[in-house]
Every structure is written in structure tokens, then in C-alpha cells.
Amino acid sequence: MTNVYDVEPNDLIDLAKEELKKVESVKMPEWALYVKTGSHKQRPPEQEDFWFIRGAALLRKIYTKGPVGISRLTREYGGRKNYGSAPEHHVDAGGKVIRVLLQQLEKAGYVKKSKKGREITPAGMKFLDNIAYKVSVTPKAEKPRKTRIFKPEMEKIDKKKAAETPIVEKVKKKK
């Protein structure tokens, strides 16, 4: 059977996000629209469903990394803070979003508390493994190949016409 390790993380998180929207205990609070996810960010998230994306990413991270504490998760979701002309330094993410999401995932039965931190429950494993199976079964759309733009009029430039253009004449006059 396919599990989380066998599929692309972005595809898994995209599908898990849609499934988390159906779970009643996972809901975005009103304050989440106005809150930055860390002091290293300049603005709040622009995506309307960032709450469910972060929830799916947290579930996957807890699945892959084992029992994880909130401070470790804030470190992983942190980033570089811009201090202007001074050098940048790593800053941890805000803990409120992560903490509230983990509490909601606990109510849903996907995560549980342990001495070492939060760990995934068998129901959470089943949830993610089923999504991983769906991701592996669905055919991937091929990405369009980047092609070189070909313009026939650009292929051959007549030297006489190029010499007659005003730009070339100005350059000749300067010499």
C-alpha cells in the first residue's frame, strides 16, 4: 500500500487540504485572517485556505518526523528576518497558529499528546495513507514544455535597414 513517503509532498498536502476542509473540528478562527504566521513575515498569508494548508503540512510533518514539540515546529516553520542593512538571522514562527491547529487536529483524532510532544494516531496515519493512495492513483498532468519563441521577422535583420535606423545613426555621429 502507498504511504506518505511514496508521493510528492505538494500533491499530498493539496489533497489533504481539501479533505481537512470536510472535517468539522478543523475550522479557521476569525483572527487568522489578520495574523502573520511569524515575526519574520511582513504580511499575513494571502491564500484564503492557508489554515488548511498549514494543517495538512503539520500532519505530514508529524507523520514523517515522529513525536514533535511545538517549539521544534515553530523552528521549522520560521525563516529569515530582514533587519534592513544588518545581516538576516533565523527567527522562529509564531506558535499560536501551530498550537491552535494541533489542538483542532487532536479533537479530530488525528494527533495525540505524548511526553515527547505530539504524535500521529492510527486514525491520522490512515487519513494520510488514504490520501497518499489517491495521489498515487490519479494521473499526473504533464507540465507544458518551455519552448523557444520563434518570430520569423526576427530571424534575418537586413543590415541596410539596421543602418538606416535613427539609433544607429546617432551612434555613428558620436564616433
PDB file of C-alpha atoms in Angstrom, residues 66-70 102-122:
ATOM      1  CA  GLY A  66       7.752  11.319  14.757  1.00  0.00           C
ATOM      2  CA  PRO A  67       6.814  12.892  18.078  1.00  0.00           C
ATOM      3  CA  VAL A  68       7.398  16.623  17.648  1.00  0.00           C
ATOM      4  CA  GLY A  69       7.010  19.506  20.088  1.00  0.00           C
ATOM      5  CA  ILE A  70       5.589  22.912  19.292  1.00  0.00           C
ATOM      6  CA  LEU A 102      -2.661  20.965  16.716  1.00  0.00           C
ATOM      7  CA  GLN A 103      -5.491  21.317  19.251  1.00  0.00           C
ATOM      8  CA  GLN A 104      -8.022  21.087  16.418  1.00  0.00           C
ATOM      9  CA  LEU A 105      -6.256  18.047  14.955  1.00  0.00           C
ATOM     10  CA  GLU A 106      -6.367  16.444  18.421  1.00  0.00           C
ATOM     11  CA  LYS A 107     -10.144  16.966  18.546  1.00  0.00           C
ATOM     12  CA  ALA A 108     -10.401  15.356  15.121  1.00  0.00           C
ATOM     13  CA  GLY A 109      -8.463  12.365  16.454  1.00  0.00           C
ATOM     14  CA  TYR A 110      -5.511  12.619  14.073  1.00  0.00           C
ATOM     15  CA  VAL A 111      -2.893  13.724  16.634  1.00  0.00           C
ATOM     16  CA  LYS A 112      -2.320  12.934  20.309  1.00  0.00           C
ATOM     17  CA  LYS A 113      -0.105  14.319  23.063  1.00  0.00           C
ATOM     18  CA  SER A 114       2.762  12.297  24.466  1.00  0.00           C
ATOM     19  CA  LYS A 115       5.737  13.001  26.720  1.00  0.00           C
ATOM     20  CA  LYS A 116       7.953  13.764  23.724  1.00  0.00           C
ATOM     21  CA  GLY A 117       5.431  16.030  22.007  1.00  0.00           C
ATOM     22  CA  ARG A 118       2.600  15.495  19.547  1.00  0.00           C
ATOM     23  CA  GLU A 119       2.477  12.231  17.621  1.00  0.00           C
ATOM     24  CA  ILE A 120       0.167  10.922  14.971  1.00  0.00           C
ATOM     25  CA  THR A 121      -2.599   8.471  15.874  1.00  0.00           C
ATOM     26  CA  PRO A 122      -3.544   5.394  13.846  1.00  0.00           C
TER      27      PRO A 122
END
